[in-house]
Short mmCIF file of C-alpha atoms and ligand atoms in Angstrom, two decimals:
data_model
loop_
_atom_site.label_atom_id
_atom_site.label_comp_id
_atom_site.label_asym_id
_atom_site.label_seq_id
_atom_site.Cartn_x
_atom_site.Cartn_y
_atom_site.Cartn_z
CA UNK A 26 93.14 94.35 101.75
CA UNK A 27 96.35 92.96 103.47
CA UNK A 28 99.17 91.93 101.67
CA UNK A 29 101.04 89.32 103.11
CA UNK A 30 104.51 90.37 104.76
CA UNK A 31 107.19 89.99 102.85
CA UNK A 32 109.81 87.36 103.70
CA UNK A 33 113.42 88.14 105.02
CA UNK A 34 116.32 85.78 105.17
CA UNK A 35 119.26 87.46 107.46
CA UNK A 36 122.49 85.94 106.66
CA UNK A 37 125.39 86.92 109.64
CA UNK A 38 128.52 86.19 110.68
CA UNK A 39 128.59 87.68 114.39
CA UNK A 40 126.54 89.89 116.74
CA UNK A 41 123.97 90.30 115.34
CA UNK A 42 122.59 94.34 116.19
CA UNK A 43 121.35 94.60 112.61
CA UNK A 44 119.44 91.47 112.79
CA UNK A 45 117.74 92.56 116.14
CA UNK A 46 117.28 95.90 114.37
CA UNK A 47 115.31 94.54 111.38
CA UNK A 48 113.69 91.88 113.80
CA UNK A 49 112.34 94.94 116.24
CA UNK A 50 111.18 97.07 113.28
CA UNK A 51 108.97 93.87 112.07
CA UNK A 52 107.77 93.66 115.45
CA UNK A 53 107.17 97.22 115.04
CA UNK A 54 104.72 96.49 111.83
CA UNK A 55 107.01 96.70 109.37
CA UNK A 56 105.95 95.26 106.28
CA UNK A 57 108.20 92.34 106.15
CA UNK A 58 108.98 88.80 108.36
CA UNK A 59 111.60 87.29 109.30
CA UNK A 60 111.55 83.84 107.97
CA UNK A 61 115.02 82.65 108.78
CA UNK A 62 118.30 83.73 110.05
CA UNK A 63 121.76 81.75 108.52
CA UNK A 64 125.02 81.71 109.81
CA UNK A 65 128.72 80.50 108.70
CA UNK A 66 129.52 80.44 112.32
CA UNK A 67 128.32 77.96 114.47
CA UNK A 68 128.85 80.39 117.85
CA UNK A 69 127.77 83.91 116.35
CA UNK A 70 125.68 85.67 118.86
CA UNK A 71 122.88 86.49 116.61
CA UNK A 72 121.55 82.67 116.19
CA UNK A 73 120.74 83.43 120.23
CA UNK A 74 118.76 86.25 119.45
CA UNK A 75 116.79 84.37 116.55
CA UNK A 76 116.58 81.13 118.86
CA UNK A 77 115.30 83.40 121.91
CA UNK A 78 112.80 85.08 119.53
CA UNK A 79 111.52 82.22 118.15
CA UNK A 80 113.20 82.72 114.41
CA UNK A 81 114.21 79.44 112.38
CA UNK A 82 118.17 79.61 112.64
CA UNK A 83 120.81 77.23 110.53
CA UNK A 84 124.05 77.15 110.58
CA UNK A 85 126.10 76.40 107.60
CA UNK A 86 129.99 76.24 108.80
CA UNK A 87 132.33 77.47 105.94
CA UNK A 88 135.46 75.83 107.62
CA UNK A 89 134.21 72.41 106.62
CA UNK A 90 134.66 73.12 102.82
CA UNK A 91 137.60 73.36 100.96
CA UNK A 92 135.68 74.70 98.06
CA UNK A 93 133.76 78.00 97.88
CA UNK A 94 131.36 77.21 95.06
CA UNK A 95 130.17 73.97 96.92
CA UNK A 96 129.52 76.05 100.08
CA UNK A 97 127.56 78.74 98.50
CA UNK A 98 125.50 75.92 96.38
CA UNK A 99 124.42 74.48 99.83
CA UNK A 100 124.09 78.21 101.18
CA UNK A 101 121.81 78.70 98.49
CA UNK A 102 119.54 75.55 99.34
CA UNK A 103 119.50 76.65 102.60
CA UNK A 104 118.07 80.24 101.88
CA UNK A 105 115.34 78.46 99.20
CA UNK A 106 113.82 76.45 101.58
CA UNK A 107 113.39 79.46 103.14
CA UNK A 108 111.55 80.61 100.78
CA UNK A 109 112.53 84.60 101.27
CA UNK A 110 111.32 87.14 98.67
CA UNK A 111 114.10 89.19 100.21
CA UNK A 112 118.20 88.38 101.47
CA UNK A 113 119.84 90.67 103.61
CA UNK A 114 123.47 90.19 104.26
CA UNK A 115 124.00 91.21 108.05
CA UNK A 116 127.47 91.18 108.92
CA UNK A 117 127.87 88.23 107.19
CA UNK A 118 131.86 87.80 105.93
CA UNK A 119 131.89 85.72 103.22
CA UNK A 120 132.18 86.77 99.85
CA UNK A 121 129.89 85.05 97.53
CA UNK A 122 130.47 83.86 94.49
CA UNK A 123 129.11 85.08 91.31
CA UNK A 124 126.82 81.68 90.68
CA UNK A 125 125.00 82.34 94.18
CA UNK A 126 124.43 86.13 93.65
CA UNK A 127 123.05 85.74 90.18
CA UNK A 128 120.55 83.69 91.60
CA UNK A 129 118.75 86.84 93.16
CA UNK A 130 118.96 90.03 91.22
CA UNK A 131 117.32 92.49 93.05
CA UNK A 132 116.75 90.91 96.10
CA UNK A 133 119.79 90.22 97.57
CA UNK A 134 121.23 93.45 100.02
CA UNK A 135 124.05 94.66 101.65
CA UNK A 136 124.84 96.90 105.18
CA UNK A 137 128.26 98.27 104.34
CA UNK A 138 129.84 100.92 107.24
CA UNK A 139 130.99 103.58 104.85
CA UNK A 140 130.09 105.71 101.78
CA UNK A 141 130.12 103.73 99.41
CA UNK A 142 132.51 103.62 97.11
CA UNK A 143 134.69 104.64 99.67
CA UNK A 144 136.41 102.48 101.73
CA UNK A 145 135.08 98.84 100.40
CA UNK A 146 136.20 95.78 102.63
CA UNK A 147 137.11 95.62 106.21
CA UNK A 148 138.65 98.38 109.08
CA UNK A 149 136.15 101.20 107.25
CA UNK A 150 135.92 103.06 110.48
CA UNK A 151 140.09 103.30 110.95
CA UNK A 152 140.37 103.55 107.57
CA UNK A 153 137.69 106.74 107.57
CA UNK A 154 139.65 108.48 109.96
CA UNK A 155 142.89 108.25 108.82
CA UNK A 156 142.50 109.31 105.54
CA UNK A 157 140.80 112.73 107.64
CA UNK A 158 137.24 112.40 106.16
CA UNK A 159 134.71 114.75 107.84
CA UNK A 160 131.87 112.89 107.22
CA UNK A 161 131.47 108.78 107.26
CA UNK A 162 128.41 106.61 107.34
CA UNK A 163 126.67 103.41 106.03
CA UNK A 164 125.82 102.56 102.88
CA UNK A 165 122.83 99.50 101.23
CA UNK A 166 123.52 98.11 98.74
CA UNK A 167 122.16 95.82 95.64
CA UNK A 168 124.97 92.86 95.99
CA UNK A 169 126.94 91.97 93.11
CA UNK A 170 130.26 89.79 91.83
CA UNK A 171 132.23 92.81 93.17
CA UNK A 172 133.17 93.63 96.75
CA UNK A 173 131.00 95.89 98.42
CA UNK A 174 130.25 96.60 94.57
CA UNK A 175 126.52 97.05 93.42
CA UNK A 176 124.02 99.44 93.00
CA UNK A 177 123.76 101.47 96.15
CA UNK A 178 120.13 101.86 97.14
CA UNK A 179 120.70 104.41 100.46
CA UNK A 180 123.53 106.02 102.76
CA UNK A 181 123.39 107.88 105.64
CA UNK A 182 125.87 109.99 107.00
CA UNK A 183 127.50 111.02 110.10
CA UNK A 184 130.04 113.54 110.78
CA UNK A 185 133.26 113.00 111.81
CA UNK A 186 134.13 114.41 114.96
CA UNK A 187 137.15 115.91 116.48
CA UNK A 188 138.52 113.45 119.03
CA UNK A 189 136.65 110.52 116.78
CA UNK A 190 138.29 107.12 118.30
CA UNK A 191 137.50 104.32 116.08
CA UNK A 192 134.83 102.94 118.76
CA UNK A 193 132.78 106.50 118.76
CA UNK A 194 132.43 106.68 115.35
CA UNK A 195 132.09 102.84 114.70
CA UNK A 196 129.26 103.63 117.29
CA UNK A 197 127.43 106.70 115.82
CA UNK A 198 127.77 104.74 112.37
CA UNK A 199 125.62 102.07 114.01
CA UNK A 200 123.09 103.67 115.25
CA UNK A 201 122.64 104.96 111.42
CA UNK A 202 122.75 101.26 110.12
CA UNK A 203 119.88 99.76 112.77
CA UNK A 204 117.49 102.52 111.62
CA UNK A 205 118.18 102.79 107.60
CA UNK A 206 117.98 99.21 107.48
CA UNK A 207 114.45 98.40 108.22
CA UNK A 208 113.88 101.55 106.21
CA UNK A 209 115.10 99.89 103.13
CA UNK A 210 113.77 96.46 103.68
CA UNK A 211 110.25 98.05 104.08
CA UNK A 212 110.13 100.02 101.35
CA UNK A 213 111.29 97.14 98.70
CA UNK A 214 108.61 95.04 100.50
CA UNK A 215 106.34 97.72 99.73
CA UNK A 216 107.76 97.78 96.22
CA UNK A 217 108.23 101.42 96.84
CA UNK A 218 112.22 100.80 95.10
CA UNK A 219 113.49 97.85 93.27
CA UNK A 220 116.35 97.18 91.17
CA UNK A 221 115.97 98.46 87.74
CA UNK A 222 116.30 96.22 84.88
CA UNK A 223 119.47 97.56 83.37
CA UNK A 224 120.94 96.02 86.70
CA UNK A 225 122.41 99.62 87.72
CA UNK A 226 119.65 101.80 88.69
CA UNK A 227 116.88 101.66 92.12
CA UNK A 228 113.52 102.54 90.56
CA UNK A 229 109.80 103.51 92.14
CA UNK A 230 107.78 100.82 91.12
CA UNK A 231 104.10 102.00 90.73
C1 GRF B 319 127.96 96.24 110.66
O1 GRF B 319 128.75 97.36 110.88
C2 GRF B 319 127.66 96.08 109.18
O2 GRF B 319 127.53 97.29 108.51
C3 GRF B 319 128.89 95.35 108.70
O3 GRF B 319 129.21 94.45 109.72
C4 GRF B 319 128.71 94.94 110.96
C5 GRF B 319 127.81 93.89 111.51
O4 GRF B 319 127.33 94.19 112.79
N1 GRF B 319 128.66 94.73 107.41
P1 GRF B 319 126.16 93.36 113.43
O5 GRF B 319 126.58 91.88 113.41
O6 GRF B 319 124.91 93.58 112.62
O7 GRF B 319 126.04 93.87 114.83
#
């Protein structure tokens, strides 16, 4: 028997590779859909992607509210009428509050571009090399209250090179994300992992 795919919201801010990443993979037969893409910026280059490929886009602006709780309350009616069983933040930068994250244990995720919990908020890449790591990477993530916080459900790594410009490993990092991504997504579609019920472990769900 078939199970039905799974459904995916993708919340960005901006380009957009790790939506076209998770998009190819379900075109690829990946066990999931992509029921809607949201944005907080009206121009990000992703909603063309999702408008050329046929994917329900909306666009939520967060410069027309003065309050964050009031834009995360419509954000979160947006996303239910989506109906997803699964949200995957995409590049999307906004930090949600603790009201709309609640709302979704376990099925709200992250793609943050570092090992986790180094290097949590922006300029990871700079950041990577000038504190002379050797290795770098991406890390998924369970979303919480707390920055880049929450259980972290897969990294992958990358060495750091000599000669490493911010752009080459930025680059090499990337090419980590698009294909640990879909990885994750799949397999919590599959209920292969899920959040565990103490709220800080990934189990194997039978
Ligand atoms: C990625 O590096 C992701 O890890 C980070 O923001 C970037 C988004 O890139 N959270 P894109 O919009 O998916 O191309």
């Amino acid at each position: 028997m078939n199970n039905p795919l799974a459904r995916l919201v993708v919340l960005i801010s901006g380009r957009g590779s790790n939506l076209i990443a998770l998009a190819e993979a379900a075109r690829n037969g990946a066990p999931y859909a992509i029921a809607g893409v949201i944005s907080n910026r009206p121009h990000a280059a992703g909603l063309e992607f999702a408008h050329q490929n046929g994917i329900p886009t909306a666009v939520l602006d967060h410069t027309a509210f003065a309050e964050r709780a009031e834009f995360d309350r419509q954000l979160a009616g947006i996303v239910d009428e989506m109906a997803p069983d699964f949200i995957a933040l995409a590049g999307f930068m906004r930090i949600l509050t603790a009201e709309f994250v609640d709302r979704y244990p376990g099925r709200l995720l992250n793609i943050h571009p570092s090992l986790l919990p180094k290097f949590p908020g922006l300029d990871t890449h700079a950041r990577a090399l000038k504190s002379g790591e050797s290795e770098h990477g991406v890390s998924i993530h369970f979303v919480t209250g707390e920055l880049d916080g929450g259980t972290i459900i897969a990294q992958a790594k990358v060495a750091v090179l000599p000669g490493d410009s911010e752009r080459t490993l930025a680059a090499r990092v990337l090419e980590k994300e698009h294909l640990l991504y879909p990885r994750v997504l799949s397999m919590l579609a599959l209920g292969q992992i899920a959040l565990g019920e103490d709220g800080a472990t990934v189990v194997r769900t039978p």
